Structures are given as C-alpha cells and as structure tokens.
Amino acid sequence: MPQGNLSFPFSAVFGMDDSKRAIMCAAVCPRIRTVLIRGGPGSAKTVLSRAAGDLTGRRVVNVPLNVTEEMLFGGMDAEATIREGRAVMQRGLLSEADGNILYVDDANLMDQRMLASLLDCVATGRVVVEREGVSGEYACDTLMIATMNPQDTDVSPHLLDRFDLCAYSDFPQDDVRGREEILRRNSAFADDPEGFAAMYADEESELRAGIDRAKRILPLVTISDDLLGVAVELAARVSADGFRGDIAMAETASALAALNGRDEVLRKDVEEAAMICLAHRRNYSQPPPPPEPPQQQEAQDQEGEPDREPPEQPQDDRQDDRDDSSEPPEPPEGEPPDLPQDLRDMLDEMMFEIGEQFRVIDYLQDGRRMIRTTSSRKGRRAMAESSDSTGRYARSRIPEGRVSDVAFDATIRAAAPYQKGRRHGGLAVSIEKQDIRRKVRERRSGCTILFLVDASGSLGVRRRMAAVKGAVLSMLRDSYVKRDRIGMMAFRRDSAELVLPPTRSVEYSYRKLEELPTGGKTPLGQALVTVGEFMTSYSRSHPGESCYIVLITDGRANVPLREGADANEESRELAADLRIPQVRWIVVDASTGYIRFDNAERLAEELEGTYFRLEDLNADRLADSVRSVIG
Amino acid sequence: MDISSNLVRPMDKLLFPFVSIVGQEDMKRALLLNIVDPGIGGALIKGEKGTAKSTTVRSLSQILPSRTAVPGCPFGCDPSRTDRLCPYCAERFASEGPLPSEEVPMRVVELPLSATEDRVSGTLDIEHVLKTGEKRFEPGVLAQANGNLLYVDEVNLLDDHIVDPLLDSAAMGVNYVEREGVSFSHPSRFVLVGTMNPEEGELRPQLLDRFGLSVDVRGDRDTAKRMEVVRRRLAFDSDPEGYTASLREETESMRRRISDARAALSKVSIPDPVLEAVVNITTHFGVDGHRADITMLKAARANAALEGRPAVIADDIRAVATPVLSHRMRRRPFEEEAFDPEELETCLKGI
C-alpha cells in the first residue's frame, strides 16, 4: 500500500478501465459529481481514488465511516459561540470538499439516511444546515468518489441510482499475467516511490493535458439525435427507472468524446458510457438486456484511438458457469416506433455487446445478484435507536426526564450562546438544566424474520400456502410499527430460491408472494444449505439484528444432496451442523393426515428450534405463534 | 491548475425552469392546485427514482406568487390576518393598531433530513424568560415555513420525533413549543410537500393522512419524450442563464396564471350538483371522514380557477379525483388500489 505523500500514479494503476474512465469523465464534466467504484477488497479502489486527486490537482477529503452528521454537514461552533454570545455556525467536512474531491470508502456501510443526505448535498452543490440552533447554507461543489465492496450489504437501488456513474472494478481472478503485472508495479512503487512516479510522469502529464483539452472541447461537443435516441433506448432496455440514467448517458458520452479530442459523440462513446452509466441502474426485476441478435462485433473498431483499448471482457469462458436461472428471458417487446431500421440494428448490436458485459458483471457479483434482484430491498436506513448506552452516538436530543447518557458536545453547544449573560461561579462554562442534551444512539434495527417455505407438491399445498401467505402478510402488516423485516425463501424441485429478500415494504412484497410457484419434490437439504449461506452473510452485514428463520414444512425430504443418500437422514445431519450466528429457528410442522410423521419435530430438535404444528392452518394464529416466540 | 474557475458557484446556481419540465402533469397539477389554494393540505409525491420529483418541487420557487408579510417579523406574519399573529405582532397590533405590510415572494423552504428537532420547532430560551419575564424564542424551520411551501425530500426517511412537530403544525397551523412549563406559539401555516420513493419504506399513516393530495409519478417510457428530457437538460446545463432567459416569458405567464387563479378562487361558484357528486364519490369509494369531501371540493375549485372557469364542472372533479382519493381509499392490506374511472363516471352523471 502506498504510503507517505507520494501516491501511486493514476496511469500506473493496471486495468480498471471502467473506473478510470468514470473518474476521467467526472474530471472533465462538472455535471458528473458522483462516482461509485464497486469492487472486492484489494481491487485498488482506494489507490485509484487517491491517484485521482493527484491527477486533477484537487485535495482528497476523506469521510470516515464513523462520521457524525455534525462533522459531515456542520453545526454549532461552540468556541466561537461562547466567545461571541450568539450562535455561530461551523461548517462540516463537506465545506472542505468544496472544489476538491470527497472520498467515501465503503459507502454501503454508511448510515443510509446520511448517505441519502450526502448525495443530495453533492448533487445540488449546497449544504443546508438546520442543526442545534444554527441555520445556514454553504457551497459544496465537489466530485464524490465512493467505493463499496459488493460482498457486503448493497446500497439500496434508490441510492445507487443517485450515483451518476458506477464502475465495477473486480479483477478477473484467472488473469495471471495481469496479477503479476500488478504485483510488479506495486513492489516497484514500494521500493522507490519517486523513481516509480518519474517513470509514469510522462503518462500522467499526458492524461492531465488530455483532461484540460477535453474541458475546453466539452462545451462544443454535440450528440446527434440518432445517437441520443440510441442512448435513451439503451437505458429503457435495461429497465433503468427515471431519467438519471438517460442524462448521465448523454453527459458521459459527450465527456468521452471530448477526452478523445472529438467534438462529436460517436457510437463507441455511447457504448462505453453505457457500461458506467447503466450497469448499476439495471433493474433485475425486469428482463435483462437480450443477448440475441449477433450481427457481430466489428462494432469495436469504429474510429478508435489506439491508446484506448476496450476493457477486458473475459466473457467467453465465463458463459458456461452461469446456471440456467440467470438465463435472460425474451427481449422486451414493443420496439420504439420512431427509430429507423438502421438505428434499430445498431441498438440491437450494442445491446448484445452490453448484455455480454453486464453478464460478466453479474458473474463477478456472483451470489450477490440475487439480493439485488428486487427493488423492494431496503438499505439499513432505519437504524433502531437503542435505549441503553450502547450503539453509535448518532445525534443528540432534548431529553425527557432524567438523563444519564449526556451528550456533552451538544450540551455545551446549547449553553454556548448564553455564556455572556450567565453567572459562572468560577466555572469556565456555565451549564443549566435546559442546556442538557442526551445522546441518541443507534444500533442496526431489531428483527428479521425469514420464512423458509416448503413449496413442494407433497401435500395440501394450496391450503398450506394460503396460511403461509396469510401469516407472512399479517406479519408484514405490523412490521412497520415493529420495524421488523420479513423475507421469504421457498424450496421446491431441486433448489431453494429467495423469493422475497428481507424487506419492510408491504406493497412490493405482496406481489412477490402472489407469484410464488408451488409443486415438485422436496429438496430440504438444499434448502438448509442455501438458507445457511444466505443468513450467515445477512447476519454478518446486519450486526445486532436478531434473525429468525421460520421453517414451514412437513419435514419429508426426498431430494438428497449427495446422490443415493437418504434425504431425511441427510437433512437431519445438515440441521445438526447448521449454526448461523444471531439466528434462531422456528419449525412449523405442516404435515396433515391420519398418519403423522415426526420428521419436522426431529428436525426442530436438531436445529434447536421451537416447534409448532400448523394444526388448523389459520394465518393469524401462525403469525401470533411466531410473534410469541420472538417476543 | 485552477480548479475553482470552471465550477459554478452553487449559491447563484439557477434551478431548472419549472415550465421546461417534460410531462409529469399529475405532479405539476397537484403542486399548482396547492399554490392556488394552500388550504388543500399539501401534496405527497411518490415515485420511482430519478423522475424529476425534487427538481420540480424546488423549481416552484420561480412561479410562486408574492404574499404580504409584516416587515421584519421572523415568523412572516400576514398583517391582514390578525387572528393568526405571532405573540410579537399581536402585541404590536394591540398597542399600535394596524400592522405595516410588505410584499414578499413566497418561498420553498426545505427541511433537510439532517435537521435537529430544536431547529425544526425553534427553541425557547427559558433562562431569559425566567430572568426577564420576556419570552425569547429562536425561530426554527416551522417559523420560516409560515406562509411558504415546506418541502421535505425523502419524507418517509424522516425521524419520528421530527415528524411529530411537523404533523402538529400542519394540523393546527400553529407551532407550539413547550418547555418546562413555559410555552410559546407562533403561526405556522404552510403548504406541505413531501417526495418519497416507496421502495425505501412507507409513510407513517398519520403523516399520509395529512397530505391533501397524493400523486404517483413514473418515468416516461416514450423514447421521443425521454430524448426531449435529456435535450432540455443538456441545453440547461450548458448555459443555465441563457436557457432560463429564453423561458422568461413562459415562466412569467405561468406565474400570472397562478396569481389570477388565486384572485379568482373565492369567486368560483360550486353548483349544488357538483357538491352532491363530491359526496357521492367519497361515499362510493368508501373514503370516510369529511376531510376527503372538503379536499376534493377545494381541489376542484382550485382547478376551475386555474382553468379560468367561473364555476366548477365535472372535468374539475375528474382532474382531482385520483390525487384526492388514492391515498385515502380504505384499502384492505395488500389489495391493489381499486380506483375505477368508470365508477367515477357514474357518480358524475348528475352534473
């Protein structure tokens, strides 16, 4: 890792073409203000962001993850307030970022509400402060570079859309030569930072000159109606919501043209722009880009600059790894009537290209894709306030009654304006009762309930599903008040599928439930494995959350994981081994009929869970029973 | 390299012109109706991301009419409404008689998500009260909002303890601040406008009820329209001043249309059949409470005023029925909203 004053040169960062391109575009176009770099640990996200500062001659202002609203946006300047006897505002970190680069590492771990405010400030270029007796406004014209590790919880789609550009920086694991090169450059830099920087000095100054030139060209760049139409249609084809994607496409394609020294947007600019403008806006709940019509890829060499290679796309060897479930369905119907045939062809070809590239992204994101699939998934915006003195000090509040957890900073600020008029009795600061503020602490919110539902056709499916749906709905209904999240995973045939990722949103989840398919065999073992993986990762990214899995099944497995094994025996073994942190089990026995099997009951024992019978299939009673366990 | 030279200073940054926003007619209408008659009770705008929700609301400041205020009053009291004065103006009115008056522009006051409760309600300096017997009050956002439009972006993410004073003021038109037995109150009447993305969670029912109108916005799927959106945005971004200037005429006529409608509002007559139809509709759609009736009537009247009509007609009701009813209809949980335009037509037959 580079240390000291000298940072790793931008041009020496190997690969990461999309990330570099995104940053270059933002450096050229002042309307591109937010760039998100998604990549696993060690994918040079941080290095690149710091290098961007050097490249553009701007200071990089770092936002620490534990930043308080006070520090970020601003608040009262206690010292000045005491001195002057009136409330004086102190600007926050965002003021330092004005004219500079704002760097937010691990943006997905930031409190989502704060991130929403932050993105709004950066987008509008101004910060409005209404806090603790001060009221003010200041400029914040900045380029925000945020990074996130997609292996952690994702940013909600709503916030993701707020990022003008998003680059996926994962490095293909099997590119051995690339990895060697990275290693070589890193050690060369570590050994002799100055010498290394000197090696790249020419490239760096070329890049700088390119950016300067592009800034001058940008106001002159034009985009033809045809290409604008294609850009807009591309956004529509990936089902991007809203207009941010379209606008970003136009701005980015123009910036790319300017970077190439052209005053006219070409097709390849639009293509490149799509990768960084649309990948994160792509809506998975609707059909992904169609990969069908392959005229062929001579698309690439449309007047390209020799020094700008297309990004590495290790697509071909990856194709086979994808399982069937991610096979893109039919292309969306309804061609726009206002595009002439040649443009439509161009669009289809481009869509093909982009579809391929997106699939690489999906592959890199791997299992994460599933979590991204619905738009109902929320971030962790609603942190639960914790009543004891644990959790993060998020803000202060005027107390009711006795206070033990005093927010000293806020208390002093509250007292500050009145210091001149108060009797001090030898004390430096005179604090009176009405100044006291208490800390509001937050912890990730309370409770997630995941229904793991046997959707196989083995018995009374319809009645059981009715009860399950009813129970899920009944629990969702009051989840708003209780701040619970409800999710659902169903298993049938040979796999388990996350039908409803944990959510608080009622409307969206209802549709998911309606569509739940049923029938087929009972892959209980597979279900336990899948839910184990999901919940382990989930509970890790939601520390402090208590999670419950409500398993609704008759417990009669008939699809073993290992060929030839006894499915029931196997699922009990799996259950005994399955330990997920913060997770408790509730097993609801859905078996009916004269002959009762004890499969579900034994499963509950192995899982050390609470056992219920779904006797009369009453939705409200099921919900109540689950609630009684959760308490 | 000089960085700041090519950055626009945000303070003088122009907002995208309201009249240039493509489509989104429902949202625009809901907002305009509220400006014509602030008694409608505000608007909630729900919609998917990136559909110009915030842009539209913020740009309203360009077309908001002017209003009268007592010069220098921190609460922006309206001198013509002596029943709604802050304690300072009330005292002055009692001792000096009629209050001075000035024309001020109506503003869009924004409530940032990061606001603290003392800045929302304002704070009372108890010490000063006790020592001098005089109330000293540090006005907050609810004071600034009086007579203006209060905009809450991401209203569904707002903390509950901030929502509470907001609800109280919206309901009563007065902001009460109580601390240790000393109380202070000032008028706080505003048009409450909230925007939200329902994917992020739903709104507290109490807050939902508070909004007079509710509209759902969606991005336009039509390629030509989307291209127009991007074209206008690019044109604006490349030359904000020039672009805004080119639309000055249109903006001005919109502003005139609003002030004319405001002036005409009280003269718009409501024929009896219209009144009956409104009650029929709310009964038919199972909306309880008189608030829906009143809101629908007010919204329809504002719509007639905006269209320059002397009396409310069936079209006015058609225009406002969905935003008035959609969030009030008693929906069994998880049922799709069942607003049937045909049923509406049967209710309107009498007119």
CSV table of C-alpha atoms in Angstrom, one decimal, chain B residues 33-263:
chain,number,residue,atom,x,y,z
B,33,LEU,CA,-53.5,23.5,-7.1
B,34,ASN,CA,-51.9,23.7,-3.7
B,35,ILE,CA,-50.4,27.1,-4.5
B,36,VAL,CA,-53.7,28.4,-5.7
B,37,ASP,CA,-55.4,27.1,-2.6
B,38,PRO,CA,-53.0,26.4,0.3
B,39,GLY,CA,-56.0,25.0,2.2
B,40,ILE,CA,-55.9,21.9,0.1
B,41,GLY,CA,-53.4,20.5,2.5
B,42,GLY,CA,-50.2,19.8,0.6
B,43,ALA,CA,-49.1,17.1,-1.8
B,44,LEU,CA,-47.3,13.9,-1.4
B,45,ILE,CA,-45.3,12.8,-4.5
B,46,LYS,CA,-44.4,9.2,-4.6
B,47,GLY,CA,-42.5,7.7,-7.4
B,48,GLU,CA,-39.6,5.8,-8.7
B,49,LYS,CA,-36.1,7.3,-8.6
B,50,GLY,CA,-35.0,9.9,-11.0
B,51,THR,CA,-38.3,11.2,-12.1
B,52,ALA,CA,-37.7,14.9,-11.5
B,53,LYS,CA,-39.6,14.9,-8.2
B,54,SER,CA,-37.2,17.1,-6.3
B,55,THR,CA,-36.3,19.2,-9.4
B,56,THR,CA,-40.0,20.0,-9.9
B,57,VAL,CA,-40.7,21.0,-6.3
B,58,ARG,CA,-37.5,23.1,-6.0
B,59,SER,CA,-38.2,24.9,-9.2
B,60,LEU,CA,-41.6,26.0,-7.9
B,61,SER,CA,-39.9,29.0,-6.4
B,62,GLN,CA,-39.8,30.5,-9.9
B,63,ILE,CA,-43.5,30.7,-10.2
B,64,LEU,CA,-44.7,31.2,-6.6
B,65,PRO,CA,-46.8,34.3,-6.2
B,66,SER,CA,-45.9,37.0,-3.7
B,67,ARG,CA,-47.7,37.4,-0.4
B,68,THR,CA,-48.0,40.1,2.3
B,69,ALA,CA,-45.9,40.0,5.5
B,70,VAL,CA,-45.1,42.2,8.4
B,71,PRO,CA,-41.7,43.6,7.7
B,72,GLY,CA,-39.0,42.2,9.9
B,73,CYS,CA,-41.3,39.6,11.6
B,74,PRO,CA,-39.3,36.4,12.0
B,75,PHE,CA,-42.5,34.4,11.6
B,76,GLY,CA,-43.6,36.1,8.4
B,77,CYS,CA,-46.9,37.1,9.9
B,78,ASP,CA,-49.6,38.1,7.4
B,79,PRO,CA,-50.8,41.5,8.5
B,80,SER,CA,-54.2,41.0,7.1
B,81,ARG,CA,-54.9,38.0,9.2
B,82,THR,CA,-54.9,39.5,12.7
B,83,ASP,CA,-56.2,36.2,14.1
B,84,ARG,CA,-53.0,34.4,13.1
B,85,LEU,CA,-50.3,36.6,14.5
B,86,CYS,CA,-47.2,35.7,16.4
B,87,PRO,CA,-47.0,37.0,20.0
B,88,TYR,CA,-44.8,39.9,19.0
B,89,CYS,CA,-47.1,41.1,16.2
B,90,ALA,CA,-50.2,40.5,18.3
B,91,GLU,CA,-48.7,42.7,21.0
B,92,ARG,CA,-47.8,45.4,18.5
B,93,PHE,CA,-51.3,45.2,16.9
B,94,ALA,CA,-52.9,45.6,20.3
B,95,SER,CA,-50.9,48.7,21.1
B,96,GLU,CA,-50.2,50.3,17.8
B,97,GLY,CA,-53.2,49.3,15.7
B,98,PRO,CA,-52.9,48.1,12.1
B,99,LEU,CA,-49.5,46.5,11.2
B,100,PRO,CA,-47.3,47.6,8.4
B,101,SER,CA,-47.3,45.4,5.3
B,102,GLU,CA,-44.9,44.4,2.5
B,103,GLU,CA,-45.0,42.2,-0.5
B,104,VAL,CA,-42.6,39.3,-0.2
B,105,PRO,CA,-42.1,36.3,-2.5
B,106,MET,CA,-43.5,33.0,-1.3
B,107,ARG,CA,-40.6,30.6,-0.9
B,108,VAL,CA,-39.8,27.0,-1.0
B,109,VAL,CA,-38.4,26.2,2.5
B,110,GLU,CA,-36.6,23.0,2.7
B,111,LEU,CA,-36.4,20.7,5.7
B,112,PRO,CA,-33.1,18.8,5.4
B,113,LEU,CA,-33.2,15.2,6.6
B,114,SER,CA,-30.3,16.0,9.0
B,115,ALA,CA,-32.3,18.7,10.8
B,116,THR,CA,-32.4,18.5,14.6
B,117,GLU,CA,-35.7,19.0,16.4
B,118,ASP,CA,-34.6,22.3,18.1
B,119,ARG,CA,-34.1,23.7,14.6
B,120,VAL,CA,-37.4,22.4,13.4
B,121,SER,CA,-39.6,23.8,16.1
B,122,GLY,CA,-37.3,26.5,17.3
B,123,THR,CA,-36.0,26.9,20.8
B,124,LEU,CA,-37.2,28.8,23.8
B,125,ASP,CA,-34.6,30.4,26.0
B,126,ILE,CA,-36.0,29.5,29.4
B,127,GLU,CA,-33.4,31.4,31.3
B,128,HIS,CA,-34.3,34.6,29.6
B,129,VAL,CA,-37.9,34.0,30.2
B,130,LEU,CA,-37.3,33.5,33.9
B,131,LYS,CA,-35.0,36.4,34.4
B,132,THR,CA,-36.8,39.0,32.4
B,133,GLY,CA,-40.3,37.6,32.1
B,134,GLU,CA,-40.0,38.1,28.4
B,135,LYS,CA,-40.2,35.3,26.0
B,136,ARG,CA,-37.2,34.9,23.8
B,137,PHE,CA,-37.6,32.5,21.1
B,138,GLU,CA,-35.1,31.3,18.5
B,139,PRO,CA,-37.3,30.6,15.4
B,140,GLY,CA,-36.9,27.3,13.6
B,141,VAL,CA,-37.8,25.9,10.2
B,142,LEU,CA,-41.5,25.9,11.1
B,143,ALA,CA,-41.3,29.6,11.6
B,144,GLN,CA,-39.6,30.1,8.2
B,145,ALA,CA,-42.2,27.9,6.7
B,146,ASN,CA,-45.1,30.1,7.7
B,147,GLY,CA,-46.9,31.4,4.6
B,148,ASN,CA,-44.5,29.4,2.4
B,149,LEU,CA,-44.1,26.0,1.0
B,150,LEU,CA,-42.3,23.5,3.2
B,151,TYR,CA,-40.5,20.8,1.2
B,152,VAL,CA,-39.4,17.5,2.8
B,153,ASP,CA,-37.4,15.3,0.4
B,154,GLU,CA,-37.4,11.6,1.4
B,155,VAL,CA,-40.2,12.3,3.7
B,156,ASN,CA,-40.5,8.6,4.6
B,157,LEU,CA,-37.0,8.6,6.0
B,158,LEU,CA,-37.7,11.4,8.4
B,159,ASP,CA,-37.2,10.6,12.1
B,160,ASP,CA,-40.4,10.2,14.1
B,161,HIS,CA,-39.5,12.9,16.5
B,162,ILE,CA,-39.1,15.4,13.7
B,163,VAL,CA,-42.4,14.2,12.1
B,164,ASP,CA,-44.4,14.9,15.3
B,165,PRO,CA,-44.0,18.7,15.4
B,166,LEU,CA,-44.4,18.8,11.7
B,167,LEU,CA,-47.8,17.0,12.0
B,168,ASP,CA,-48.9,19.2,14.8
B,169,SER,CA,-48.2,22.3,12.9
B,170,ALA,CA,-49.7,21.0,9.7
B,171,ALA,CA,-52.8,20.1,11.5
B,172,MET,CA,-53.3,23.3,13.6
B,173,GLY,CA,-51.4,25.9,11.6
B,174,VAL,CA,-49.7,26.8,14.9
B,175,ASN,CA,-46.3,25.6,16.2
B,176,TYR,CA,-46.4,25.1,20.0
B,177,VAL,CA,-43.2,24.9,21.8
B,178,GLU,CA,-43.5,23.8,25.4
B,179,ARG,CA,-40.6,23.6,27.7
B,180,GLU,CA,-40.6,23.4,31.5
B,181,GLY,CA,-44.0,25.0,31.9
B,182,VAL,CA,-43.2,27.9,29.6
B,183,SER,CA,-44.9,27.8,26.3
B,184,PHE,CA,-44.6,29.8,23.1
B,185,SER,CA,-46.6,29.5,20.0
B,186,HIS,CA,-46.5,31.1,16.6
B,187,PRO,CA,-48.4,30.7,13.3
B,188,SER,CA,-47.0,28.0,11.1
B,189,ARG,CA,-49.2,27.6,8.0
B,190,PHE,CA,-47.5,26.1,5.1
B,191,VAL,CA,-48.1,24.0,2.0
B,192,LEU,CA,-46.5,20.7,2.9
B,193,VAL,CA,-44.9,19.0,0.0
B,194,GLY,CA,-43.2,15.7,0.5
B,195,THR,CA,-41.4,13.5,-2.0
B,196,MET,CA,-40.6,9.9,-1.5
B,197,ASN,CA,-39.6,6.7,-3.1
B,198,PRO,CA,-41.9,4.0,-1.8
B,199,GLU,CA,-39.2,1.3,-2.3
B,200,GLU,CA,-37.4,2.8,0.7
B,201,GLY,CA,-40.3,2.2,3.1
B,202,GLU,CA,-43.7,3.5,3.6
B,203,LEU,CA,-45.0,6.6,5.2
B,204,ARG,CA,-46.5,6.6,8.7
B,205,PRO,CA,-50.3,6.5,8.3
B,206,GLN,CA,-50.8,9.7,10.3
B,207,LEU,CA,-48.5,11.6,8.0
B,208,LEU,CA,-50.1,10.1,5.0
B,209,ASP,CA,-53.5,11.3,6.0
B,210,ARG,CA,-52.1,14.8,6.4
B,211,PHE,CA,-51.4,15.3,2.7
B,212,GLY,CA,-54.3,16.7,0.8
B,213,LEU,CA,-53.2,15.2,-2.5
B,214,SER,CA,-51.1,12.3,-3.4
B,215,VAL,CA,-49.7,11.6,-6.8
B,216,ASP,CA,-47.7,8.7,-8.2
B,217,VAL,CA,-45.1,9.6,-10.7
B,218,ARG,CA,-43.4,7.4,-13.2
B,219,GLY,CA,-40.7,8.0,-15.8
B,220,ASP,CA,-42.0,8.3,-19.3
B,221,ARG,CA,-41.3,5.2,-21.4
B,222,ASP,CA,-41.7,7.0,-24.6
B,223,THR,CA,-38.3,7.4,-26.4
B,224,ALA,CA,-39.1,10.7,-28.0
B,225,LYS,CA,-40.2,12.2,-24.7
B,226,ARG,CA,-37.1,10.9,-22.9
B,227,MET,CA,-34.9,12.3,-25.6
B,228,GLU,CA,-36.6,15.6,-25.1
B,229,VAL,CA,-35.9,15.4,-21.3
B,230,VAL,CA,-32.2,14.8,-22.0
B,231,ARG,CA,-32.0,17.5,-24.6
B,232,ARG,CA,-33.5,20.1,-22.4
B,233,ARG,CA,-31.3,19.1,-19.5
B,234,LEU,CA,-28.2,19.4,-21.7
B,235,ALA,CA,-29.3,22.7,-23.0
B,236,PHE,CA,-29.9,24.0,-19.5
B,237,ASP,CA,-26.6,22.6,-18.2
B,238,SER,CA,-24.5,24.1,-20.9
B,239,ASP,CA,-25.9,27.6,-20.5
B,240,PRO,CA,-28.2,28.0,-17.4
B,241,GLU,CA,-28.6,31.7,-17.7
B,242,GLY,CA,-29.4,31.8,-21.4
B,243,TYR,CA,-31.7,28.8,-21.1
B,244,THR,CA,-33.6,30.4,-18.2
B,245,ALA,CA,-33.8,33.7,-20.0
B,246,SER,CA,-35.3,32.1,-23.1
B,247,LEU,CA,-38.2,30.8,-21.0
B,248,ARG,CA,-38.8,34.0,-19.0
B,249,GLU,CA,-41.9,34.8,-21.0
B,250,GLU,CA,-43.4,31.4,-20.3
B,251,THR,CA,-42.4,31.4,-16.6
B,252,GLU,CA,-44.0,34.9,-16.3
B,253,SER,CA,-47.3,33.8,-17.8
B,254,MET,CA,-47.4,30.8,-15.6
B,255,ARG,CA,-46.9,33.0,-12.6
B,256,ARG,CA,-49.6,35.3,-13.8
B,257,ARG,CA,-51.9,32.4,-14.3
B,258,ILE,CA,-51.4,31.4,-10.7
B,259,SER,CA,-52.0,34.8,-9.2
B,260,ASP,CA,-55.1,35.2,-11.4
B,261,ALA,CA,-56.3,31.9,-10.2
B,262,ARG,CA,-55.7,32.9,-6.6
B,263,ALA,CA,-57.5,36.1,-7.0
